[in-house]
XYZ file of C-alpha atoms in Angstrom:
759
model
C -5.986 21.684 -1.433
C -9.618 20.798 -2.498
C -10.995 23.528 -4.745
C -13.041 26.170 -2.509
C -15.662 28.747 -3.087
C -15.753 31.935 -0.651
C -19.248 32.834 0.182
C -20.237 36.539 1.614
C -8.759 14.344 20.220
C -10.260 10.892 21.767
C -12.111 10.810 24.821
C -15.180 9.109 26.347
C -18.856 10.095 25.191
C -21.874 11.261 26.563
C -25.142 9.228 26.162
C -27.170 9.267 22.793
C -30.650 9.172 23.434
C -33.351 11.518 24.946
C -36.619 13.021 24.234
C -37.469 16.729 23.779
C -40.871 18.497 24.415
C -42.833 20.007 21.346
C -39.913 19.345 19.074
C -40.458 15.787 18.470
C -37.990 13.098 19.810
C -33.984 14.066 20.043
C -31.267 11.910 19.834
C -28.343 14.089 21.320
C -24.680 13.866 19.653
C -22.217 12.368 21.532
C -19.539 14.645 23.266
C -15.807 14.396 23.612
C -14.196 15.176 27.061
C -11.695 17.345 25.546
C -12.104 20.426 23.427
C -11.999 20.332 19.559
C -9.106 21.523 17.601
C -9.581 24.965 16.954
C -6.567 27.261 15.191
C -6.239 30.756 14.371
C -5.129 30.808 10.553
C -5.449 34.463 9.602
C -5.637 37.649 11.636
C -6.680 41.137 10.581
C -7.209 44.645 12.004
C -10.869 43.793 12.323
C -11.124 40.402 13.260
C -9.716 37.056 12.830
C -10.411 33.768 10.540
C -10.261 30.258 12.785
C -10.726 26.660 11.849
C -12.865 24.814 13.808
C -12.285 20.749 13.743
C -15.349 19.389 12.224
C -17.203 22.632 11.424
C -14.864 24.284 9.024
C -13.733 28.066 9.106
C -15.160 31.279 10.620
C -14.338 35.067 10.313
C -14.826 36.352 13.892
C -14.836 40.456 14.073
C -13.620 41.907 17.439
C -17.190 43.351 17.736
C -20.212 41.804 16.219
C -21.587 38.520 14.928
C -19.300 35.728 13.333
C -19.417 34.770 9.715
C -18.973 31.292 8.596
C -16.938 31.007 5.536
C -17.283 28.116 2.810
C -13.620 27.465 2.337
C -11.751 23.885 2.420
C -12.421 22.441 5.776
C -9.863 19.646 5.551
C -7.448 21.148 8.343
C -5.890 24.149 9.692
C -3.231 25.885 7.665
C -1.970 29.029 9.444
C 0.540 29.650 6.760
C -0.850 32.212 4.617
C -2.986 29.851 2.535
C -6.454 31.540 3.416
C -4.624 35.099 4.050
C -2.429 36.806 6.371
C -1.871 40.036 8.036
C -5.234 41.773 6.628
C -9.147 41.755 6.473
C -8.783 39.783 3.135
C -9.357 36.056 2.922
C -8.327 34.092 0.183
C -9.419 30.758 -1.291
C -7.816 28.913 -3.946
C -9.208 26.913 -6.762
C -6.408 24.839 -8.336
C -9.009 23.409 -10.985
C -9.595 26.942 -12.722
C -7.447 27.467 -16.255
C -3.958 27.955 -16.258
C -2.615 27.397 -12.688
C -5.876 28.266 -11.108
C -7.065 31.536 -9.410
C -7.034 32.927 -5.895
C -10.281 34.474 -5.095
C -9.753 37.423 -2.554
C -12.316 38.717 -0.477
C -12.583 41.797 2.137
C -14.693 40.254 4.650
C -15.272 43.780 6.394
C -16.049 45.838 3.034
C -17.575 42.717 0.948
C -15.243 43.297 -1.795
C -14.258 40.638 -4.314
C -11.900 39.853 -6.936
C -9.816 37.116 -8.293
C -6.364 36.754 -9.098
C -5.565 34.244 -11.982
C -2.176 32.121 -11.805
C -0.031 31.250 -14.577
C 0.378 27.416 -15.666
C 2.978 25.884 -13.931
C 2.596 27.905 -10.515
C 2.136 26.453 -7.121
C -0.057 28.632 -4.748
C 1.730 29.230 -1.506
C -0.439 31.772 0.150
C -1.911 35.224 0.175
C -0.323 37.928 2.525
C -2.239 41.130 2.644
C -3.290 41.396 -1.340
C -0.244 39.827 -2.408
C -0.734 36.212 -3.799
C 2.395 34.299 -3.581
C 3.450 31.113 -5.687
C 6.568 29.066 -6.230
C 7.729 27.651 -9.633
C 10.248 24.765 -10.693
C 11.399 24.119 -14.008
C 12.099 20.499 -12.980
C 12.840 18.236 -9.945
C 15.863 19.375 -8.452
C 16.169 22.498 -10.133
C 16.210 25.983 -7.734
C 12.594 26.787 -6.627
C 11.613 30.479 -7.429
C 9.332 32.652 -5.601
C 6.828 35.007 -7.232
C 4.718 37.819 -5.937
C 1.389 38.786 -7.482
C 0.483 42.481 -5.997
C -3.060 42.775 -7.094
C -5.117 45.945 -6.775
C -8.816 45.277 -5.716
C -11.201 46.225 -8.552
C -8.554 46.626 -10.964
C -9.039 44.910 -14.246
C -5.242 45.262 -15.394
C -3.104 42.132 -15.607
C -1.406 41.416 -12.311
C 2.398 41.723 -12.628
C 4.886 38.641 -11.740
C 7.469 39.858 -9.492
C 10.186 37.277 -9.113
C 11.701 37.257 -5.460
C 15.331 37.832 -5.232
C 18.256 37.786 -2.609
C 18.240 34.307 -1.742
C 21.761 33.151 -0.062
C 24.152 31.300 -2.223
C 23.622 27.517 -2.311
C 20.175 27.769 -0.832
C 17.083 25.710 -1.535
C 14.139 27.942 -0.597
C 11.137 26.131 1.124
C 8.262 25.401 -0.727
C 5.751 27.037 1.824
C 5.504 29.852 4.267
C 5.627 29.712 7.724
C 3.595 32.989 8.683
C 3.270 36.625 7.472
C 1.553 39.761 7.249
C 0.804 42.782 4.415
C 4.229 43.533 4.678
C 6.291 40.596 4.290
C 6.931 36.694 4.952
C 8.316 34.564 7.550
C 9.690 31.419 5.363
C 12.922 29.612 5.357
C 15.558 27.820 3.387
C 17.970 25.039 3.233
C 21.873 25.152 2.910
C 23.992 21.996 3.489
C 22.697 20.669 6.709
C 21.321 23.748 7.932
C 17.804 25.282 7.788
C 17.533 28.796 8.390
C 14.446 31.530 8.703
C 14.409 34.378 6.248
C 11.997 37.305 6.129
C 10.703 38.138 2.530
C 10.041 41.784 2.185
C 7.165 42.366 -0.128
C 7.665 45.934 -1.103
C 11.169 45.106 -2.329
C 10.546 41.406 -2.992
C 13.998 40.743 -1.496
C 14.809 38.122 0.640
C 16.434 38.989 4.170
C 18.074 36.220 5.884
C 17.812 35.907 9.536
C 21.534 35.448 11.306
C 22.635 32.651 8.270
C 25.791 31.982 10.211
C 23.917 30.667 13.342
C 24.470 27.007 14.388
C 22.673 26.675 17.509
C 19.368 24.684 16.790
C 16.380 26.856 16.463
C 13.266 26.547 18.886
C 11.095 28.717 16.864
C 11.135 32.362 14.967
C 8.367 34.611 15.305
C 7.978 38.194 14.013
C 5.890 41.592 14.911
C 5.301 44.652 12.780
C 8.677 45.765 13.264
C 10.979 42.885 14.046
C 11.891 38.998 13.833
C 12.760 37.226 17.064
C 14.356 33.582 16.972
C 14.714 31.589 20.218
C 17.647 28.995 19.795
C 18.292 25.991 21.776
C 21.188 27.162 23.638
C 18.663 29.565 25.768
C 19.190 32.586 23.742
C 16.772 35.152 22.120
C 18.013 37.408 19.345
C 16.113 40.104 17.671
C 16.370 41.561 14.327
C 15.139 44.728 12.724
C 12.948 44.616 9.565
C 13.918 48.295 8.861
C 14.961 50.343 6.729
C 12.029 49.680 4.258
C 14.639 49.631 1.244
C 17.246 47.417 3.023
C 18.737 44.400 1.471
C 20.925 41.489 2.773
C 20.570 40.046 6.354
C 18.551 41.316 8.959
C 20.543 43.423 11.535
C 20.403 42.264 14.935
C 19.395 44.468 17.483
C 19.552 42.814 20.785
C 19.611 39.605 22.406
C 18.766 38.077 25.937
C 19.012 34.993 27.689
C 15.869 32.596 28.338
C 16.227 29.117 29.578
C 14.970 26.676 26.833
C 13.482 23.464 27.985
C 12.715 20.538 25.279
C 9.410 21.270 23.991
C 9.064 24.811 24.932
C 8.129 27.175 22.124
C 8.371 30.889 21.601
C 4.864 32.056 20.361
C 5.570 36.009 20.000
C 6.273 39.422 21.333
C 3.701 41.775 22.806
C 4.797 45.164 24.181
C 8.042 44.558 25.968
C 7.241 40.881 26.756
C 8.119 37.804 25.210
C 4.995 35.050 25.225
C 6.292 31.641 25.675
C 4.739 27.971 25.984
C 6.154 25.922 28.577
C 5.575 22.523 28.537
C 3.534 21.760 31.676
C 3.453 17.931 31.917
C -0.315 17.935 32.094
C -0.572 16.310 28.521
C -4.192 16.338 27.066
C -5.341 18.849 24.521
C -3.604 21.872 26.055
C 0.094 20.476 27.322
C 1.231 24.241 27.799
C 1.543 26.966 30.439
C 1.507 30.500 28.156
C 4.038 32.906 30.171
C 5.458 36.201 29.498
C 8.790 37.214 29.953
C 10.611 40.311 29.788
C 12.525 41.189 26.899
C 15.746 42.140 28.625
C 15.439 38.884 31.027
C 13.742 38.582 34.383
C 11.010 36.551 36.205
C 8.320 35.236 34.027
C 4.515 35.514 34.834
C 1.768 33.274 34.031
C -0.873 34.151 31.653
C -3.099 31.243 31.216
C -2.567 27.920 32.901
C -3.591 25.739 29.977
C -2.699 26.562 26.366
C -2.121 25.226 22.717
C 0.725 26.023 20.508
C -1.166 28.055 18.148
C -0.357 31.956 17.983
C -0.386 34.650 15.398
C 0.523 38.141 15.671
C -2.260 40.833 15.387
C -1.349 44.055 13.453
C -2.022 46.153 16.548
C 0.975 44.326 18.314
C -0.851 41.697 20.133
C -1.001 37.968 19.912
C -4.043 35.481 19.246
C -3.484 32.437 21.223
C -5.746 29.260 22.426
C -5.592 28.763 25.926
C -7.728 29.094 29.507
C -7.953 28.261 32.861
C -8.899 24.670 32.552
C -8.189 21.847 30.080
C -11.695 22.067 29.367
C -12.351 25.895 29.360
C -10.328 27.067 26.344
C -10.923 29.858 24.231
C -9.200 31.920 20.975
C -7.584 34.537 23.146
C -6.359 37.697 22.367
C -3.316 38.990 24.292
C -2.855 42.929 24.203
C -0.220 45.036 25.646
C -1.093 47.260 28.592
C 0.404 49.564 31.181
C 0.471 46.511 33.260
C 1.704 44.409 30.675
C 0.232 41.468 28.454
C -3.225 40.726 29.071
C -5.527 37.867 27.910
C -8.828 38.556 26.500
C -10.958 35.497 25.595
C -12.891 35.805 22.161
C -14.415 32.477 21.054
C -14.972 29.521 23.232
C -13.297 26.228 22.304
C -16.248 23.512 22.621
C -15.739 19.750 22.443
C -16.334 17.946 19.173
C -19.346 16.103 18.893
C -20.618 13.358 16.780
C -22.310 13.924 13.131
C -24.619 11.568 11.261
C -22.834 11.330 8.091
C -25.382 9.356 6.237
C -28.736 8.010 7.571
C -31.642 5.866 6.525
C -35.218 5.938 8.079
C -37.746 2.972 7.848
C -40.569 1.572 10.024
C -39.177 3.312 13.045
C -35.834 2.249 12.877
C -32.822 4.825 11.998
C -29.590 3.274 10.432
C -26.919 5.860 10.092
C -23.166 6.286 9.808
C -21.861 8.965 12.277
C -18.414 10.408 12.694
C -17.800 9.945 16.182
C -15.893 12.798 18.398
C -12.671 10.997 17.880
C -13.219 11.194 14.006
C -13.599 7.617 13.706
C -17.156 6.083 11.758
C -19.430 4.117 13.392
C -22.815 2.480 12.371
C -25.734 3.270 14.743
C -29.078 1.765 15.056
C -31.845 3.783 16.574
C -35.597 3.378 17.220
C -38.395 5.249 17.965
C -42.049 4.131 18.657
C -44.610 3.192 16.192
C -47.452 2.900 18.546
C -48.723 5.502 20.542
C -47.048 9.066 21.206
C -43.774 9.475 19.454
C -40.829 8.593 21.989
C -37.370 7.666 21.534
C -36.481 4.019 21.911
C -33.122 2.278 22.193
C -29.778 3.369 20.792
C -26.847 0.975 19.687
C -23.638 1.818 18.481
C -22.668 -1.083 15.926
C -18.829 -0.494 15.251
C -17.889 -0.882 11.795
C -19.588 -4.185 10.931
C -16.514 -5.285 9.435
C -16.450 -2.208 6.446
C -13.544 0.035 6.002
C -15.321 2.960 7.499
C -12.176 4.786 7.928
C -12.612 5.495 4.123
C -15.859 8.092 5.026
C -15.022 11.654 4.874
C -16.622 14.913 4.691
C -15.137 15.140 0.950
C -15.874 11.471 0.274
C -19.122 10.421 2.070
C -20.023 6.744 2.235
C -23.514 5.993 1.348
C -26.030 5.557 3.770
C -27.082 2.263 4.905
C -30.259 0.395 3.107
C -32.611 -0.970 5.552
C -34.999 -3.845 4.470
C -38.033 -2.728 6.711
C -37.730 -5.943 8.611
C -34.663 -4.944 10.686
C -31.690 -5.925 8.671
C -29.265 -3.635 6.861
C -27.385 -4.099 3.701
C -24.255 -1.660 3.149
C -22.216 -1.096 0.192
C -18.652 -1.244 0.848
C -16.942 2.098 0.791
C -15.959 3.616 -2.696
C -12.021 3.693 -3.595
C -11.440 0.089 -2.211
C -10.908 -3.259 -3.785
C -14.294 -4.062 -5.171
C -16.079 -6.607 -3.077
C -19.631 -7.529 -2.376
C -22.023 -5.612 -0.516
C -22.765 -6.774 3.118
C -26.039 -7.778 4.964
C -26.239 -7.335 8.504
C -28.923 -9.407 10.630
C -30.561 -7.443 13.490
C -28.373 -8.212 16.184
C -25.206 -9.205 14.443
C -21.826 -7.603 14.969
C -20.377 -7.995 11.688
C -22.059 -8.244 8.343
C -21.673 -10.885 5.892
C -21.118 -11.006 2.010
C -24.493 -10.415 0.292
C -23.856 -13.345 -2.044
C -21.048 -15.792 -2.767
C -21.998 -15.782 -6.574
C -20.406 -12.248 -7.422
C -16.585 -11.044 -6.856
C -18.248 -7.404 -6.724
C -21.963 -6.324 -5.976
C -23.352 -2.895 -5.457
C -26.933 -2.816 -4.246
C -29.078 0.086 -5.399
C -32.111 -0.805 -3.544
C -33.553 -3.276 -0.868
C -37.104 -4.077 0.398
C -38.071 -6.889 2.780
C -36.164 -10.136 1.747
C -34.903 -9.062 -1.756
C -32.036 -6.478 -2.866
C -31.628 -5.349 -6.492
C -28.031 -4.288 -7.706
C -25.246 -4.881 -10.337
C -22.199 -7.117 -9.930
C -19.570 -9.195 -11.557
C -20.378 -13.136 -11.464
C -17.404 -15.127 -10.265
C -18.464 -17.830 -12.953
C -18.592 -15.676 -15.998
C -17.009 -12.280 -14.945
C -19.870 -10.730 -16.806
C -21.527 -7.859 -15.236
C -25.402 -8.361 -14.216
C -28.136 -6.301 -12.538
C -30.220 -8.783 -10.664
C -32.205 -9.203 -7.651
C -30.936 -11.421 -4.922
C -32.253 -13.446 -2.063
C -31.317 -11.958 1.000
C -31.645 -15.163 3.019
C -29.957 -17.148 0.527
C -27.732 -14.908 -1.508
C -28.972 -16.684 -4.509
C -29.612 -14.880 -7.853
C -33.337 -14.526 -8.703
C -34.544 -12.062 -11.857
C -32.166 -10.617 -14.273
C -32.803 -6.895 -15.676
C -30.957 -5.076 -18.420
C -28.042 -3.460 -17.202
C -28.473 0.484 -16.766
C -32.274 0.061 -15.670
C -33.136 2.664 -13.406
C -35.369 0.491 -11.298
C -37.043 0.775 -7.651
C -37.528 -2.224 -5.563
C -40.726 -2.220 -3.260
C -41.724 -5.514 -1.517
C -42.044 -8.260 -4.297
C -41.942 -5.848 -7.401
C -39.117 -4.202 -9.156
C -40.679 -1.062 -11.056
C -38.754 0.366 -14.281
C -39.602 2.826 -16.867
C -40.732 1.803 -20.236
C -41.340 3.183 -23.563
C -44.210 5.475 -24.297
C -44.628 7.202 -21.070
C -44.841 3.958 -19.073
C -43.776 2.325 -16.046
C -43.964 -1.592 -15.340
C -43.733 -3.640 -12.462
C -41.945 -6.897 -12.438
C -42.099 -9.906 -10.120
C -38.624 -9.740 -8.284
C -38.328 -13.228 -8.410
C -38.924 -14.389 -11.793
C -38.799 -10.854 -13.731
C -42.119 -11.752 -15.081
C -44.373 -8.360 -15.821
C -47.260 -7.979 -13.427
C -48.704 -4.626 -14.135
C -47.880 -1.743 -16.408
C -49.379 1.797 -15.913
C -49.231 5.037 -18.123
C -47.771 7.926 -16.574
C -49.191 11.886 -17.058
C -49.063 12.865 -20.452
C -45.848 14.912 -21.413
C -43.581 12.515 -19.845
C -41.938 10.102 -22.614
C -39.099 8.626 -20.368
C -40.151 8.262 -16.732
C -37.067 8.685 -14.288
C -36.278 8.625 -10.885
C -39.073 6.140 -10.239
C -40.475 6.058 -6.425
C -42.838 3.679 -5.072
C -44.894 3.156 -2.032
C -47.691 0.393 -1.221
C -50.510 3.026 -2.547
C -48.324 5.363 -4.761
C -46.043 5.580 -7.538
C -44.032 9.020 -8.558
C -41.778 9.838 -11.304
C -39.678 12.662 -12.906
C -38.876 13.339 -16.545
C -36.964 15.610 -18.332
C -38.486 18.164 -20.646
C -38.228 21.858 -20.532
C -36.719 21.658 -17.191
C -37.534 18.892 -14.369
C -41.362 17.713 -14.014
C -43.007 15.352 -11.973
C -45.966 13.282 -11.368
C -47.803 11.069 -8.888
C -50.228 8.107 -9.822
C -52.482 6.558 -7.314
C -52.244 2.914 -7.651
C -55.244 2.242 -5.722
C -57.749 4.055 -8.141
C -55.256 4.275 -11.218
C -55.375 8.189 -11.390
C -52.382 10.556 -12.053
C -52.565 13.251 -9.313
C -52.050 16.983 -10.155
C -48.468 17.277 -8.704
C -46.081 18.457 -11.199
C -42.980 19.743 -9.389
C -39.819 17.736 -9.024
C -39.437 16.362 -5.633
C -36.882 14.317 -3.323
C -38.771 11.627 -1.787
C -42.487 10.035 -2.221
C -44.419 9.288 0.971
C -47.601 7.810 1.544
C -49.711 9.984 0.191
C -47.187 13.219 0.255
C -43.869 14.362 -1.169
C -41.157 15.900 0.303
C -39.124 18.545 -1.577
C -35.671 19.890 -0.677
C -35.710 23.373 -1.762
C -33.002 25.933 -0.807
C -32.084 24.049 2.440
C -35.682 23.534 3.616
C -37.883 20.410 3.544
C -41.288 21.216 2.123
C -43.931 18.359 2.968
C -46.943 18.471 0.369
C -49.882 16.259 0.743
C -50.973 14.799 -2.895
C -54.046 12.846 -1.899
C -56.713 15.596 -2.831
C -57.681 17.312 -5.919
C -54.849 19.963 -5.295
C -51.848 19.366 -3.671
C -51.622 20.950 -0.082
C -48.240 22.004 1.936
C -48.363 20.464 5.491
C -45.405 21.733 6.667
C -41.487 22.941 6.420
C -38.661 21.642 8.253
C -34.535 23.305 8.400
C -31.918 20.741 8.672
C -28.537 22.154 10.184
C -26.754 23.851 7.261
C -24.470 25.319 9.753
C -21.386 26.689 7.628
C -22.618 25.366 4.456
C -22.540 21.978 5.769
C -25.866 20.055 4.868
C -27.190 18.079 7.654
C -28.102 14.627 6.866
C -31.887 13.702 6.800
C -34.259 10.831 5.951
C -37.943 10.067 5.819
C -40.000 7.029 6.913
C -42.467 6.568 4.233
C -43.622 3.576 6.607
C -44.844 5.908 9.475
C -44.527 9.471 7.847
C -42.025 10.573 10.149
C -38.817 12.872 9.247
C -34.998 12.236 10.945
C -32.952 15.097 10.298
C -29.572 16.418 11.603
C -30.971 19.693 13.474
C -28.383 21.897 14.951
C -24.531 22.477 14.538
C -23.943 20.426 17.629
C -25.249 17.173 15.353
C -28.233 16.225 17.389
C -30.666 14.146 15.370
C -34.526 15.160 15.603
C -37.423 13.048 14.773
C -40.445 14.639 13.909
C -44.172 13.598 12.784
C -44.745 14.960 9.431
C -48.615 15.427 10.139
C -49.672 13.388 7.126
C -52.743 11.123 6.796
C -51.949 7.666 6.552
C -53.348 4.860 4.145
C -54.551 1.563 5.262
C -51.944 -1.187 6.131
C -51.257 -3.369 3.294
C -49.058 -6.432 2.586
C -46.259 -5.982 0.099
C -44.831 -9.442 -0.002
C -45.416 -12.840 1.651
C -43.787 -15.981 2.139
C -46.702 -18.464 3.170
C -46.068 -22.436 2.621
C -48.814 -24.289 1.076
C -48.014 -27.353 3.286
C -46.722 -28.134 6.520
C -45.581 -31.364 8.704
C -45.830 -32.008 12.425
C -43.818 -34.532 14.233
C -43.179 -34.634 17.915
C -44.569 -30.909 18.262
C -41.909 -29.506 16.020
C -42.651 -26.162 14.419
C -43.181 -26.739 10.802
C -45.313 -23.954 9.360
C -43.454 -20.588 9.493
C -45.409 -17.970 7.428
C -44.064 -14.574 6.547
C -45.906 -11.043 5.679
C -44.061 -8.205 4.665
C -46.088 -4.836 5.512
C -46.487 -1.263 4.299
C -46.262 0.238 7.725
C -46.228 -1.368 11.214
C -48.680 -3.591 12.824
C -49.736 -3.036 16.392
C -50.870 -6.386 17.014
C -52.197 -9.486 14.911
C -54.303 -12.488 15.096
C -53.615 -15.731 12.948
C -56.707 -18.222 13.097
C -56.615 -21.950 11.769
C -59.607 -23.502 10.797
C -60.456 -27.250 9.911
C -61.935 -27.275 6.412
C -63.633 -30.484 7.145
C -65.458 -29.473 10.305
C -65.348 -25.747 10.019
C -64.227 -25.825 13.683
C -61.289 -23.513 14.875
C -58.155 -25.371 15.802
C -55.497 -22.909 16.871
C -55.649 -19.289 17.225
C -52.095 -17.185 17.421
C -51.517 -13.927 18.666
C -48.948 -11.348 18.490
C -47.734 -7.660 19.197
C -46.028 -5.267 17.243
C -44.634 -6.007 14.001
C -42.269 -3.739 12.338
C -41.754 -4.435 8.467
C -42.249 -8.166 8.645
C -45.006 -9.999 10.595
C -43.904 -13.859 11.268
C -45.874 -16.540 12.786
C -45.201 -20.107 13.447
C -47.449 -23.392 13.897
C -46.230 -26.334 15.470
C -49.593 -28.430 14.143
C -51.266 -28.392 17.744
C -54.842 -27.178 18.513
C -55.522 -24.789 21.224
C -55.605 -27.894 24.026
C -51.946 -28.732 22.818
C -52.721 -31.985 20.757
C -51.566 -32.447 17.639
C -54.149 -31.746 14.977
C -55.254 -34.337 12.565
C -53.650 -34.444 8.832
C -55.758 -32.528 6.408
C -56.580 -29.312 5.053
C -56.667 -26.015 7.117
C -57.892 -22.547 6.241
C -56.059 -19.661 7.677
C -57.088 -16.036 8.335
C -54.449 -13.184 9.384
C -56.055 -9.815 10.841
C -53.277 -7.222 11.751
C -54.031 -3.903 13.259
C -52.102 -0.952 11.988
C -50.006 0.728 14.853
C -50.665 3.874 14.141
C -54.155 3.213 14.533
C -55.567 4.632 10.886
C -57.621 2.698 8.237
C -59.034 -0.752 8.374
C -57.164 -4.056 9.421
C -55.255 -5.917 6.793
C -56.951 -9.185 6.291
C -55.358 -12.412 4.761
C -56.589 -15.786 3.707
C -55.014 -18.708 2.449
C -54.896 -22.715 2.994
C -52.511 -25.201 3.972
C -51.861 -28.616 3.923
C -51.210 -30.419 7.177
C -49.379 -33.895 7.159
C -47.295 -36.248 8.709
C -49.272 -36.670 12.054
């Protein structure tokens, strides 16, 4: 089990897009058509601990608000792992010195203490305040059970008491079944038989349950005073735990006939009735009917029409189960003894499991994410929001796994977010832990990705922008590791950089820290230095370089983390000195104790613009990402896994060109399109005009127009004039004018020339 710190089923899915008033745009989580797995794992006098699939653990008092607990959320373990039979919750840290330690917390009184375990001990569970372990000298040797009876607040060493009384030739089990603050229901194997035992914590004695029995068991349960076993020959036998100082097998006190059908389970005993889960034949997530049967035999009474196999006895003689009136109306339910017999009371509803964004990227109004789906598979999603006019939800597309091993993505071993190029493509690294292979490139409408390059046996991307990616990989030709930029269109190597560089790729420029407090921008194609800036004084080696079209940011290590912002347009260091998480277009976003604080850095002094709170329900940090091209934030906004997009309310810089691919010559034959210029933009354009003028005459030959362009503006000229006639060979001037989609700033203008031939 993973280290933990304690802090005071498949189905169809619902649609994934909608808008919410006054809260931005909301993409609702997909929801399963069956309730999630919810299991009571420990019960005390004041409340109970439950595990919820996809959410973790919660302490729920019988009166008062529930309390999330930061425990290992890998799955339900109702065997004492997290405590049993009391208001004490246990968390085990196997990485502590020796054999690890167990931290115990009284969740009612907020009392915490730690029980260290000796080296060589394996943690079994905690029952009341008694920590239980096993040891084994070597494989095949008898297993010994140990009790560490701790006293809250005591600094004295916790004594190690060895459990005795196991039957001859018995092989004790490695784990408990269940228990309470007085004992443990466990088992042992002797020959071909497996039999239950009761381990009395006060005496550290093993009390076997009917060691001579030969009938297969259909379940063994316990109450405060007895153990009951239902065998498949249709008999329930009762065994008294008393007297307290007794040893040897438990004494049988009564028996009753109870018909058994394959799959039926004995859940417990409440008052004078047994609680049984009968296979209903209805299947689904609640395949049982929960009934009560008189201990002395007689007609059974239905308690809940739908139920699951989870059940734990409560200290007051009741039983905690999961059941309800319908397959989709389940709850953690307390069955209590009343004068009229057992009565169920619903305590906590069992809700369906929803999807959850594990990792996401937001760029030019496009959100790319890896989502955990309600059936706990992983799927890549593409979502879009408007970039012109009011904020509105666009299309949502489930992309499947795109050929990636997304089953490797878990809460404890997350996969990295997809990289987005701005022009609609994604670049995704293969999940860690697999055989090394290149990252994949996914075209906007592709159902599967393609390797980013055939020149590398392994290539892991660290950043992308437009038509380029940068990362490191092993060359097929030499086996050597290289850090290079790649052309995403061809997969070919471009410039090589020193391995280990911390770099930022933006447009056609790779930015890397230099010596003496400098940062240099290099041509992504050639590696040639283009521009060097000196950051604010006091930072010898800039790190965590961040760049937009108009701004550059960095951090440096000194007396604590310091940071700075540089205005690339005016060549001025701005007065912002705190570490940040994201550099936007004239603003920063800082993750601060669960909040996302947005600060405008354009003026003489930084100005906070707003604070947002991603979901942190039960200590699970919700995914979030900033679209620096549009000034918007996408974040998991609640425990249901909904994804909200909000405008950050920050001013926008003018539209800028960050890269261009404009051929200097074109040919025209039979009207075939031959001139296909591309411009990559700092933010989306709402519309554009491309004018071609004959340089010899000054006459406008052709005017091309287009609408919205996200990330990349692409045009094409077939060599014809506006009347549809082929233009003459010669030199032509072109002028591109693009208007920003957000309506902010001057139009972008680009000019150049081309030579047309072949007419």
